[in-house]
Amino acid sequence: MLSIFNILAGLVIVPLFLYIRNPYFFCDLSYAFRAMRCVIRMLRKQKLCPSILGCFLEKVEMHPHKPFIVFEDTSYSYSQADKQSNKIARVLSTHVQVKEGDAIALFMGNEPLYIWICLALAKLGCIASLLNSNIRSKSLLHCLSCCDAKVLIAAEDLRGAVEEVMPALRQQGVRVFILSDDRDSEGLEGLRDQIQQASDQPLSPQLRANTTLKGPALYIYTSGTTGLPKAALVTHERVMHAALMFSLSNVRADDVLYLYLPLYHTSGFLMGLCGAMETGITVILKRKFSTSQFWNDCRKHNVTVIQYIGEIMRYLCNTAQSSSDRDHKVRMAIGNGIRADTWSEFLQRFGDVRICECYGATEGNIGFINYIGKVGAIGKENFLQRMATPYALIKYDTEKEEPVRDSRGFCVEVPKGETGLLVGKICSRSPFKGYAKNKQQTERKKLQDVLVKGDVYFNSGDLLKIDHQGFVYFQDRIGDTYRWKGENVATTEVSDCLLAVDCVEEANVYGVKVPGHEGRIGMAALTLKEGVDFDSSATYQQVKSYLPGYARPQFIRIQDALMVTGTFKQMKCGLVEEGFNPGIITDPLYYLDNSKGYVPMTQDLFNSITEGRIRL
Ligand SMILES: *[C@@H]1O[C@H](CO)[C@@H](O)[C@H](O)[C@H]1NC(C)=O
Ligand SMILES: *[C@@H]1O[C@H](CO)[C@@H](O)[C@H](O)[C@H]1NC(C)=O
């Protein structure tokens, strides 16, 4: 009797106990089960074919007539995509004579042909090098030589950019193919004719017999904030892991994805496109992002899943309200970089959309998913993940720009709730492949002797915080956090504060050097809401009430538009370089006078500051 009672009590008490200790215990557990299921499924698939192509071909067999890509009102089924890519693979193999293991550079914007070519390259066991379609001249040549591509395939609308570097390309021995009919002009060869005439029958899998999980699948270029782009080597294993993000976030086979992110980047290609192949869903492909078309497209195509990065969600919130704001079927948004205030605003305005914030870098070996949906967090720690891919948050010295080391020379883990630099242990389960032909940059991303002698970690460059419940919060990029008067200032915190001022639409915060002063002082570039002027006194009241003295922006610069990168992240380096000199900046500039508030910046003030007559 007693023992049965004990067991029953145990059945109630143990979960209760776990729940009280960690209210997210069951969410964690259910996520862990889902993750394990995904991993097991993936391992089984990998046995059959060690690349994402295997997932795609499986879906072709399962539902050949299901729409795969919908682009500008034309729908292409899984089977059509398969056949198109067979044609291209055949032309590449016979006419262009590419071989397994060759790197082929793709220079084009979002269109179905992009996807067919990538599938064709996978069928031939080639490495696709995904060039950013916005790069030109020197950058373009640099990116090509990074991956050693001897073949470049370019879209017709990028002909001009290619012709510009044609002599240099010829010198490097690069053959250039353009996706149009004409086969004339100066070394450019057309491909469209041949593709149209080629047979759409499958190619021998023997052609890709050497494809292995650890082998290279793609080069994706990371747009560093400084210097030329770096080509991150992406293995088939990494592609498969990234593609799993959709399944892990609970994307279902009947979902419809709205894909407008550039296919040459990780979010669009690995998470979006490869995630779609892994789950077998329909993709509404767009050339590019457009706020005005966004919701109409979603309604028209019954979109259920959207992706976002950087400032996109804010752009959507900034549009004029409309009675149809909640008239859509979008149930989930997956991405990275949404701020807490935008997150709440988005939900309030567009209804019950599950926002699944993820964190990870193209070349990184560690990622997080906020599978709980807690506003503001970029992820949730999970015991399973901690075991599978070890990582740590370590103390970072913003002044010296390096991790803090203890007397024995090891890094120091920060206590829970404090900000630290995220590092991920490099091991066979979480490898770091580095950058093509750039040993120096690859080594710079590695950190040795972190917690024990001889260990090696990947330095993410991101400052994160993990709270007592295991939620992970993004704080800053290490280059972005600056130090003033001996204090660290996180730029995200300052911009959140400025965004609360009525007139402010966007805020980009950074530190600038002042002659004769240590560290960098805060400056903010703002854009204003339509039709309003800069309200200097409201801004002053806000920063005075909410920010400590050292964190208040000393200078404010009003811009018509903030510059963003190709991944919709705010750009800082140009702004940092220009500083606060009214002689070179034509935008309106303001200076924080502690007795008067924000006053217009003058050349006199500037001279007084740089000559040390005014101490900041
Ligand atoms: C594929 O692997 C075989 C056996 O390892 C090797 O002989 C062959 O050269 C490889 N082919 C390519 C294109 O790398
Ligand atoms: C969207 O859903 C509605 C209602 O379920 C259906 O009538 C319509 O045909 C669908 N549109 C598309 C493009 O699938």
XYZ file of C-alpha atoms and ligand atoms in Angstrom:
644
model
C 0.000 0.000 0.000
C 2.587 2.401 1.195
C 4.888 1.754 -1.703
C 2.135 2.317 -4.288
C 1.255 5.522 -2.530
C 4.899 6.524 -2.640
C 5.143 5.834 -6.329
C 1.987 7.805 -7.044
C 3.201 10.669 -4.929
C 6.508 10.474 -6.717
C 4.774 10.686 -10.070
C 3.199 13.932 -8.993
C 6.014 15.370 -6.945
C 8.965 14.793 -9.237
C 7.517 16.727 -12.191
C 6.203 19.361 -9.786
C 9.626 19.679 -8.241
C 11.264 19.954 -11.650
C 8.655 22.463 -12.735
C 9.211 24.664 -9.685
C 12.953 24.579 -10.156
C 12.615 25.333 -13.841
C 9.224 26.392 -15.210
C 10.457 25.681 -18.710
C 11.451 22.131 -17.894
C 8.753 20.551 -20.035
C 9.332 22.916 -22.937
C 13.018 22.073 -22.717
C 12.221 18.388 -22.603
C 9.844 18.512 -25.539
C 12.369 20.535 -27.515
C 15.078 18.025 -26.613
C 12.899 15.191 -27.907
C 12.174 17.076 -31.102
C 15.855 17.788 -31.553
C 16.753 14.152 -31.034
C 14.092 13.048 -33.503
C 15.426 15.493 -36.079
C 18.994 14.375 -35.538
C 18.092 10.705 -35.835
C 16.105 11.372 -39.005
C 19.028 13.349 -40.385
C 21.542 10.645 -39.563
C 19.377 8.121 -41.377
C 19.168 10.366 -44.436
C 22.866 11.068 -44.384
C 23.512 7.367 -44.838
C 21.607 7.461 -48.124
C 23.043 10.719 -49.408
C 25.459 12.929 -47.527
C 24.080 16.227 -48.829
C 20.923 18.329 -48.874
C 20.382 17.051 -52.405
C 19.316 13.754 -50.823
C 16.513 15.545 -48.950
C 15.420 17.252 -52.141
C 15.379 14.081 -54.240
C 13.415 12.320 -51.524
C 10.778 15.075 -51.711
C 10.691 14.844 -55.512
C 9.823 11.189 -55.140
C 7.281 11.800 -52.360
C 5.341 14.639 -54.004
C 6.593 15.371 -57.543
C 3.696 17.685 -58.390
C 3.676 19.772 -55.234
C 4.716 23.384 -55.937
C 8.313 23.912 -54.835
C 9.059 27.459 -56.042
C 6.535 30.148 -56.902
C 8.132 33.152 -58.580
C 6.359 36.081 -60.215
C 3.158 34.088 -60.676
C 4.831 31.036 -62.181
C 4.809 27.895 -60.107
C 7.447 25.166 -60.443
C 6.811 21.752 -58.962
C 9.409 19.634 -57.216
C 9.632 17.464 -60.296
C 10.076 20.447 -62.630
C 12.862 21.778 -60.446
C 14.519 18.383 -60.547
C 14.307 18.234 -64.349
C 15.526 21.785 -64.845
C 18.539 21.066 -62.689
C 19.226 17.881 -64.660
C 19.388 19.943 -67.853
C 21.787 22.410 -66.326
C 23.933 19.701 -64.776
C 24.176 18.026 -68.166
C 25.303 21.223 -69.884
C 27.797 22.004 -67.147
C 29.235 18.548 -67.279
C 29.438 18.142 -71.059
C 29.704 21.658 -72.439
C 31.542 23.467 -69.650
C 33.284 20.293 -68.509
C 33.170 20.924 -64.813
C 34.297 18.041 -62.635
C 33.508 16.847 -59.157
C 35.199 19.073 -56.592
C 35.408 22.191 -58.825
C 34.310 25.508 -57.364
C 31.815 27.365 -59.569
C 30.991 30.978 -58.788
C 27.383 32.152 -59.071
C 26.760 35.829 -59.634
C 23.055 36.490 -59.762
C 20.089 37.748 -57.784
C 17.134 35.749 -56.505
C 15.375 33.826 -59.267
C 14.433 30.181 -59.798
C 17.435 29.612 -62.063
C 19.677 30.279 -59.057
C 18.160 27.312 -57.301
C 18.253 25.041 -60.352
C 21.957 25.810 -60.802
C 22.734 25.089 -57.157
C 20.923 21.765 -57.414
C 22.808 21.012 -60.630
C 26.127 21.746 -58.935
C 25.186 19.434 -56.058
C 24.358 16.725 -58.587
C 27.829 17.094 -60.043
C 29.553 17.176 -56.657
C 30.754 20.738 -57.277
C 31.167 23.532 -54.768
C 28.912 26.528 -55.323
C 30.498 29.838 -54.512
C 27.670 32.248 -53.764
C 28.823 35.725 -54.723
C 27.010 38.728 -53.373
C 25.248 40.188 -56.407
C 25.981 43.740 -55.217
C 29.767 43.502 -55.318
C 31.724 45.033 -58.152
C 35.252 45.374 -59.565
C 37.964 44.763 -56.970
C 35.671 42.982 -54.503
C 34.302 40.757 -57.225
C 37.790 39.716 -58.331
C 38.836 39.212 -54.727
C 35.856 36.930 -54.007
C 36.523 34.890 -57.136
C 40.146 34.329 -56.296
C 39.284 33.415 -52.665
C 37.525 30.247 -53.764
C 39.712 29.499 -56.797
C 36.722 29.343 -59.106
C 37.656 28.888 -62.740
C 34.060 29.212 -63.913
C 31.748 32.132 -63.293
C 28.041 31.987 -64.101
C 26.367 35.379 -64.193
C 22.834 36.624 -64.691
C 22.057 38.672 -67.787
C 21.287 41.768 -65.721
C 24.787 41.677 -64.206
C 26.502 41.662 -67.589
C 27.816 45.182 -67.077
C 29.495 44.308 -63.783
C 31.156 41.296 -65.396
C 32.312 43.134 -68.505
C 33.977 45.704 -66.290
C 36.384 43.085 -64.913
C 36.598 40.925 -68.047
C 40.293 41.581 -68.788
C 41.302 40.655 -65.242
C 39.090 37.567 -65.324
C 40.747 36.413 -68.527
C 44.110 36.918 -66.962
C 43.067 34.752 -64.009
C 41.906 32.103 -66.470
C 38.255 32.330 -65.446
C 35.659 31.269 -67.999
C 32.560 33.413 -67.883
C 29.083 32.188 -68.806
C 26.127 34.462 -69.017
C 22.569 33.272 -68.660
C 21.285 34.539 -71.970
C 21.222 33.452 -75.578
C 23.968 35.498 -77.111
C 27.363 33.940 -77.256
C 29.333 36.731 -78.747
C 30.755 39.544 -76.752
C 34.379 39.388 -75.676
C 34.781 36.043 -74.076
C 31.324 35.844 -72.543
C 29.621 32.594 -73.463
C 25.845 32.162 -73.474
C 24.267 29.115 -71.825
C 20.536 29.471 -72.247
C 20.305 27.723 -75.640
C 22.232 24.684 -74.546
C 20.222 24.389 -71.345
C 16.955 24.507 -73.251
C 18.068 21.779 -75.611
C 19.621 19.449 -73.029
C 17.951 16.266 -71.855
C 16.199 16.402 -68.487
C 16.965 12.787 -67.598
C 18.750 12.152 -64.277
C 22.541 12.091 -64.232
C 24.553 9.235 -62.867
C 24.987 9.493 -59.086
C 28.506 8.252 -59.831
C 29.320 11.855 -60.751
C 29.008 12.855 -57.104
C 30.336 9.655 -55.590
C 33.009 11.510 -53.623
C 30.600 13.805 -51.796
C 31.085 13.370 -48.060
C 29.505 15.000 -45.026
C 32.727 16.679 -44.020
C 33.454 17.761 -47.571
C 32.908 21.291 -48.922
C 29.437 22.184 -50.228
C 29.480 25.952 -50.568
C 31.373 29.136 -50.072
C 29.334 31.868 -48.452
C 30.853 35.306 -48.141
C 30.622 37.039 -44.827
C 30.368 40.769 -45.178
C 32.754 41.881 -42.495
C 32.264 45.448 -41.337
C 35.857 46.097 -42.353
C 37.998 44.920 -45.233
C 37.108 42.665 -48.119
C 34.591 39.826 -47.758
C 35.821 36.474 -46.458
C 34.730 33.193 -48.018
C 33.442 30.900 -45.286
C 33.739 27.244 -46.207
C 30.446 25.476 -45.575
C 30.497 21.685 -45.415
C 27.601 19.400 -46.306
C 27.219 18.639 -42.633
C 26.837 22.319 -41.818
C 24.248 22.716 -44.584
C 22.258 19.826 -43.134
C 22.434 21.280 -39.624
C 21.282 24.708 -40.789
C 18.496 23.124 -42.828
C 17.251 21.423 -39.665
C 16.474 24.786 -38.060
C 13.048 24.777 -39.708
C 12.134 21.360 -38.355
C 13.466 22.319 -34.944
C 11.286 25.420 -35.011
C 8.267 23.271 -35.853
C 7.820 24.142 -39.514
C 5.416 21.576 -40.976
C 5.172 20.016 -44.416
C 2.029 22.039 -45.252
C 3.656 25.394 -44.528
C 4.349 28.020 -47.203
C 7.548 30.066 -46.890
C 7.985 33.655 -48.042
C 11.622 33.934 -49.131
C 12.884 37.385 -50.047
C 16.284 37.270 -48.344
C 19.248 37.100 -50.713
C 20.112 33.532 -51.614
C 23.809 34.302 -51.397
C 23.579 34.598 -47.605
C 23.191 32.076 -44.841
C 19.689 33.041 -43.730
C 18.220 32.897 -47.212
C 20.127 29.935 -48.559
C 20.887 27.626 -45.658
C 17.981 28.278 -43.359
C 15.388 29.280 -45.941
C 15.983 27.337 -49.127
C 17.684 24.284 -47.631
C 15.199 24.297 -44.744
C 12.415 24.224 -47.336
C 14.013 21.235 -49.085
C 14.408 19.442 -45.784
C 10.757 19.946 -44.833
C 9.406 19.662 -48.403
C 7.409 22.900 -48.319
C 6.418 25.465 -50.961
C 8.573 28.595 -51.311
C 7.267 31.949 -52.526
C 10.495 33.393 -53.925
C 10.990 37.140 -54.301
C 13.709 39.107 -55.994
C 13.993 41.365 -53.000
C 12.307 42.715 -49.926
C 9.538 45.242 -50.325
C 7.496 46.613 -47.426
C 4.638 47.581 -49.697
C 4.283 44.122 -51.258
C 4.999 42.079 -48.159
C 1.550 41.490 -46.687
C -0.236 41.449 -50.040
C 2.089 38.670 -51.158
C 1.503 36.804 -47.906
C -2.264 37.030 -48.384
C -2.168 36.120 -52.060
C -0.059 33.006 -51.558
C -1.380 31.889 -48.169
C 2.088 32.286 -46.663
C 2.416 30.752 -43.198
C 6.121 31.187 -42.431
C 8.240 34.289 -42.920
C 11.916 34.897 -42.277
C 13.465 38.093 -41.031
C 16.875 39.497 -40.289
C 18.236 42.713 -38.857
C 15.938 45.655 -39.243
C 13.261 43.997 -41.410
C 10.652 43.625 -38.686
C 11.046 47.266 -37.752
C 10.495 48.253 -41.393
C 7.246 46.286 -41.338
C 6.138 47.951 -38.116
C 6.952 51.371 -39.530
C 4.426 51.110 -42.361
C 1.084 52.895 -42.070
C -1.485 50.924 -40.084
C -4.270 49.344 -42.074
C -7.456 47.489 -41.271
C -6.074 44.428 -43.037
C -2.991 44.188 -40.809
C -4.253 41.004 -39.209
C -5.707 39.549 -42.370
C -3.087 36.925 -43.191
C -2.198 33.314 -42.400
C 1.372 33.887 -41.205
C 1.798 31.801 -38.085
C 5.540 31.909 -37.625
C 8.482 34.242 -38.183
C 11.982 32.779 -37.996
C 15.072 34.896 -37.950
C 17.595 36.882 -36.064
C 18.059 40.411 -34.826
C 14.602 41.609 -33.778
C 14.653 44.026 -30.870
C 12.384 43.492 -27.881
C 10.319 46.626 -28.553
C 9.769 45.739 -32.215
C 8.875 42.210 -31.172
C 6.044 43.406 -28.905
C 4.865 45.965 -31.425
C 4.830 43.387 -34.212
C 2.687 40.964 -32.203
C 0.307 43.684 -31.155
C -0.135 44.906 -34.671
C -0.028 41.799 -36.853
C -1.575 39.338 -34.450
C -0.595 35.976 -33.124
C 2.632 35.191 -34.979
C 5.084 32.912 -33.222
C 8.455 34.610 -33.378
C 11.294 32.155 -33.341
C 14.507 34.052 -32.832
C 17.682 32.129 -33.663
C 21.329 32.916 -33.267
C 24.284 31.647 -35.270
C 27.036 32.762 -37.613
C 27.710 31.409 -41.096
C 31.141 30.114 -40.148
C 30.358 29.618 -36.455
C 30.109 26.335 -34.620
C 27.457 27.297 -32.116
C 23.849 28.428 -32.352
C 20.779 28.969 -30.191
C 17.036 28.866 -30.779
C 14.491 30.658 -28.631
C 11.941 27.852 -28.866
C 9.919 29.248 -25.985
C 9.101 32.551 -27.688
C 10.268 34.705 -24.775
C 10.309 38.301 -26.009
C 13.805 39.686 -26.460
C 15.808 36.469 -26.072
C 17.866 35.064 -28.937
C 17.875 31.568 -27.526
C 17.330 29.196 -24.687
C 20.017 27.079 -23.109
C 19.315 23.408 -23.119
C 21.134 20.628 -21.291
C 21.212 18.517 -24.436
C 22.869 21.223 -26.472
C 25.377 21.981 -23.732
C 26.432 18.371 -23.818
C 26.557 18.116 -27.597
C 28.379 21.368 -28.359
C 30.289 22.853 -25.408
C 30.463 26.638 -25.236
C 31.183 29.311 -22.651
C 30.684 32.994 -21.961
C 34.002 34.485 -20.912
C 35.051 37.829 -19.466
C 36.117 40.328 -22.085
C 38.239 43.459 -21.733
C 36.735 46.071 -24.038
C 39.703 48.418 -23.660
C 42.409 45.928 -24.597
C 39.982 44.200 -26.961
C 40.849 40.730 -25.722
C 39.509 38.163 -23.269
C 40.510 38.555 -19.623
C 43.009 35.892 -18.481
C 43.607 34.750 -14.896
C 46.991 34.240 -13.239
C 47.341 30.818 -14.855
C 46.611 32.277 -18.239
C 43.116 30.843 -18.670
C 39.959 32.688 -19.603
C 37.373 33.361 -16.935
C 33.747 32.307 -17.287
C 31.291 35.024 -16.284
C 28.678 34.277 -13.608
C 25.066 33.735 -14.736
C 23.373 36.999 -15.622
C 26.555 38.791 -16.635
C 27.750 39.718 -20.088
C 30.527 37.693 -21.657
C 32.051 36.796 -24.995
C 30.559 33.669 -26.537
C 33.110 31.039 -27.504
C 32.310 27.573 -28.883
C 34.618 24.640 -28.421
C 36.082 23.388 -31.681
C 35.783 19.614 -31.870
C 34.702 17.039 -34.404
C 31.022 17.511 -33.521
C 31.239 21.300 -33.768
C 34.043 22.023 -36.231
C 35.219 25.397 -37.470
C 36.285 25.229 -41.094
C 37.448 28.820 -41.381
C 37.839 30.946 -44.482
C 39.126 29.912 -47.866
C 42.669 31.101 -48.596
C 42.786 33.231 -45.497
C 44.751 31.424 -42.850
C 45.352 34.616 -40.944
C 41.666 35.449 -40.494
C 40.902 31.829 -39.720
C 43.510 31.770 -36.956
C 42.252 35.076 -35.605
C 38.878 33.505 -34.959
C 40.440 30.783 -32.810
C 41.145 31.126 -29.128
C 43.645 28.748 -27.511
C 43.972 27.568 -23.902
C 40.537 28.857 -22.933
C 39.549 26.705 -19.972
C 42.241 24.030 -20.005
C 45.647 23.776 -21.601
C 45.469 22.963 -25.277
C 41.765 23.503 -25.927
C 40.666 25.585 -28.912
C 37.495 27.666 -29.143
C 35.777 29.633 -31.900
C 35.548 33.301 -30.991
C 32.055 34.430 -32.016
C 32.812 38.116 -31.499
C 29.426 38.496 -29.812
C 28.801 39.596 -26.248
C 25.859 37.680 -24.792
C 24.156 37.303 -21.452
C 22.471 34.163 -20.146
C 19.983 34.663 -17.327
C 19.113 32.309 -14.461
C 16.365 30.654 -16.466
C 18.738 29.973 -19.327
C 17.481 32.611 -21.755
C 20.214 33.982 -23.961
C 20.314 37.707 -24.748
C 22.383 39.478 -27.344
C 24.300 42.424 -25.925
C 26.693 43.653 -28.612
C 29.394 42.886 -31.165
C 32.788 43.229 -29.546
C 33.848 46.010 -31.897
C 30.611 47.893 -31.221
C 30.709 48.053 -27.449
C 32.907 50.943 -26.519
C 34.456 52.210 -23.337
C 34.121 55.705 -21.967
C 35.314 56.957 -18.580
C 36.271 53.420 -17.667
C 32.773 52.063 -18.284
C 31.537 49.705 -20.998
C 28.692 51.051 -23.058
C 26.548 48.576 -24.990
C 25.317 50.320 -28.107
C 22.084 48.316 -28.160
C 21.100 49.684 -24.756
C 21.633 53.280 -25.811
C 19.727 52.873 -29.050
C 16.807 51.201 -27.251
C 16.661 54.270 -25.037
C 16.724 56.685 -27.973
C 14.022 54.760 -29.814
C 11.644 55.602 -26.987
C 11.780 59.290 -27.967
C 8.692 60.190 -30.007
C 10.409 61.834 -32.940
C 13.006 59.066 -33.429
C 12.445 56.463 -36.086
C 15.788 54.625 -36.080
C 18.938 54.925 -34.009
C 22.451 53.708 -34.701
C 24.857 54.180 -31.793
C 28.651 54.020 -31.900
C 31.717 55.415 -30.155
C 33.996 58.102 -31.589
C 37.507 59.101 -30.605
C 38.159 62.511 -29.122
C 41.727 63.829 -29.138
C 43.195 63.869 -25.643
C 40.628 61.472 -24.218
C 40.912 57.755 -23.459
C 38.346 55.445 -24.996
C 35.507 56.541 -27.225
C 32.546 58.749 -26.497
C 28.997 57.948 -27.546
C 27.461 59.260 -30.712
C 24.141 58.422 -32.331
C 22.950 58.659 -35.908
C 19.183 59.065 -35.946
C 16.487 59.104 -38.549
C 13.275 60.913 -37.675
C 9.652 59.938 -38.171
C 8.077 61.406 -41.261
C 7.244 65.079 -41.070
C 8.652 65.756 -37.604
C 11.662 67.760 -36.514
C 14.338 66.693 -34.088
C 12.998 67.326 -30.593
C 16.196 68.158 -28.769
C 14.662 68.729 -25.366
C 12.648 65.473 -25.360
C 15.772 63.613 -26.417
C 17.777 65.277 -23.684
C 15.130 64.449 -21.043
C 15.085 60.843 -22.171
C 18.846 60.231 -22.077
C 19.169 62.150 -18.817
C 16.456 60.085 -17.143
C 17.459 56.689 -18.420
C 21.175 56.615 -19.102
C 24.133 57.119 -16.774
C 26.351 60.086 -17.691
C 29.011 58.021 -19.434
C 26.449 56.335 -21.703
C 24.656 59.459 -22.950
C 25.408 60.187 -26.589
C 27.564 63.301 -26.656
C 26.867 63.894 -30.322
C 23.792 63.304 -32.407
C 23.687 63.224 -36.156
C 20.409 63.374 -38.050
C 20.311 61.357 -41.259
C 17.692 60.929 -43.957
C 18.283 57.193 -43.974
C 20.545 54.871 -42.040
C 22.919 52.785 -44.091
C 22.372 49.054 -43.765
C 24.445 46.099 -44.959
C 23.204 43.489 -47.422
C 21.933 41.588 -44.371
C 19.988 44.597 -43.120
C 22.341 45.286 -40.252
C 23.207 48.846 -39.403
C 26.578 50.032 -40.685
C 28.810 51.800 -38.265
C 32.331 51.989 -39.640
C 31.819 54.891 -42.025
C 30.086 56.841 -39.302
C 32.848 56.137 -36.793
C 35.442 57.397 -39.249
C 33.550 60.610 -40.004
C 33.235 61.331 -36.291
C 31.661 64.630 -35.245
C 33.398 67.197 -37.418
C 30.840 69.696 -38.782
C 33.426 70.615 -41.414
C 33.021 67.280 -43.188
C 29.526 66.205 -42.145
C 26.667 67.920 -43.914
C 23.915 66.247 -41.832
C 22.565 68.309 -38.905
C 24.786 67.712 -35.861
C 24.022 68.269 -32.194
C 26.233 68.478 -29.152
C 25.209 67.609 -25.603
C 25.835 70.640 -23.440
C 25.276 69.489 -19.876
C 23.641 72.732 -18.865
C 21.511 73.313 -21.959
C 20.800 69.943 -23.542
C 21.364 69.155 -27.216
C 22.521 72.274 -29.064
C 23.598 72.590 -32.709
C 27.221 71.695 -33.243
C 29.438 74.473 -34.562
C 32.956 74.662 -35.912
C 33.898 76.701 -32.828
C 32.669 73.987 -30.494
C 34.489 71.405 -32.556
C 37.756 73.314 -32.350
C 37.371 73.838 -28.610
C 36.839 70.116 -28.096
C 39.684 68.932 -30.289
C 42.074 71.534 -28.864
C 41.149 70.515 -25.330
C 39.535 73.784 -24.278
C 36.332 71.879 -23.583
C 36.771 68.696 -21.529
C 34.149 66.039 -22.078
C 37.003 10.372 -56.072
O 37.543 9.407 -55.193
C 38.343 8.439 -55.824
C 38.721 7.406 -54.801
O 39.013 7.977 -53.560
C 39.560 9.134 -56.444
O 40.375 8.194 -57.102
C 39.072 10.179 -57.425
O 40.147 10.899 -57.947
C 38.106 11.134 -56.769
N 37.567 12.026 -57.759
C 37.585 13.326 -57.631
C 37.024 14.117 -58.758
O 38.023 13.908 -56.643
C -5.469 30.235 -50.128
O -6.436 29.714 -49.255
C -7.763 29.935 -49.677
C -8.704 29.459 -48.584
O -8.225 28.359 -47.903
C -7.991 29.219 -51.010
O -9.306 29.453 -51.468
C -6.983 29.758 -52.018
O -7.097 29.077 -53.237
C -5.565 29.639 -51.506
N -4.656 30.315 -52.417
C -3.523 29.757 -52.863
C -2.693 30.580 -53.781
O -3.179 28.644 -52.526
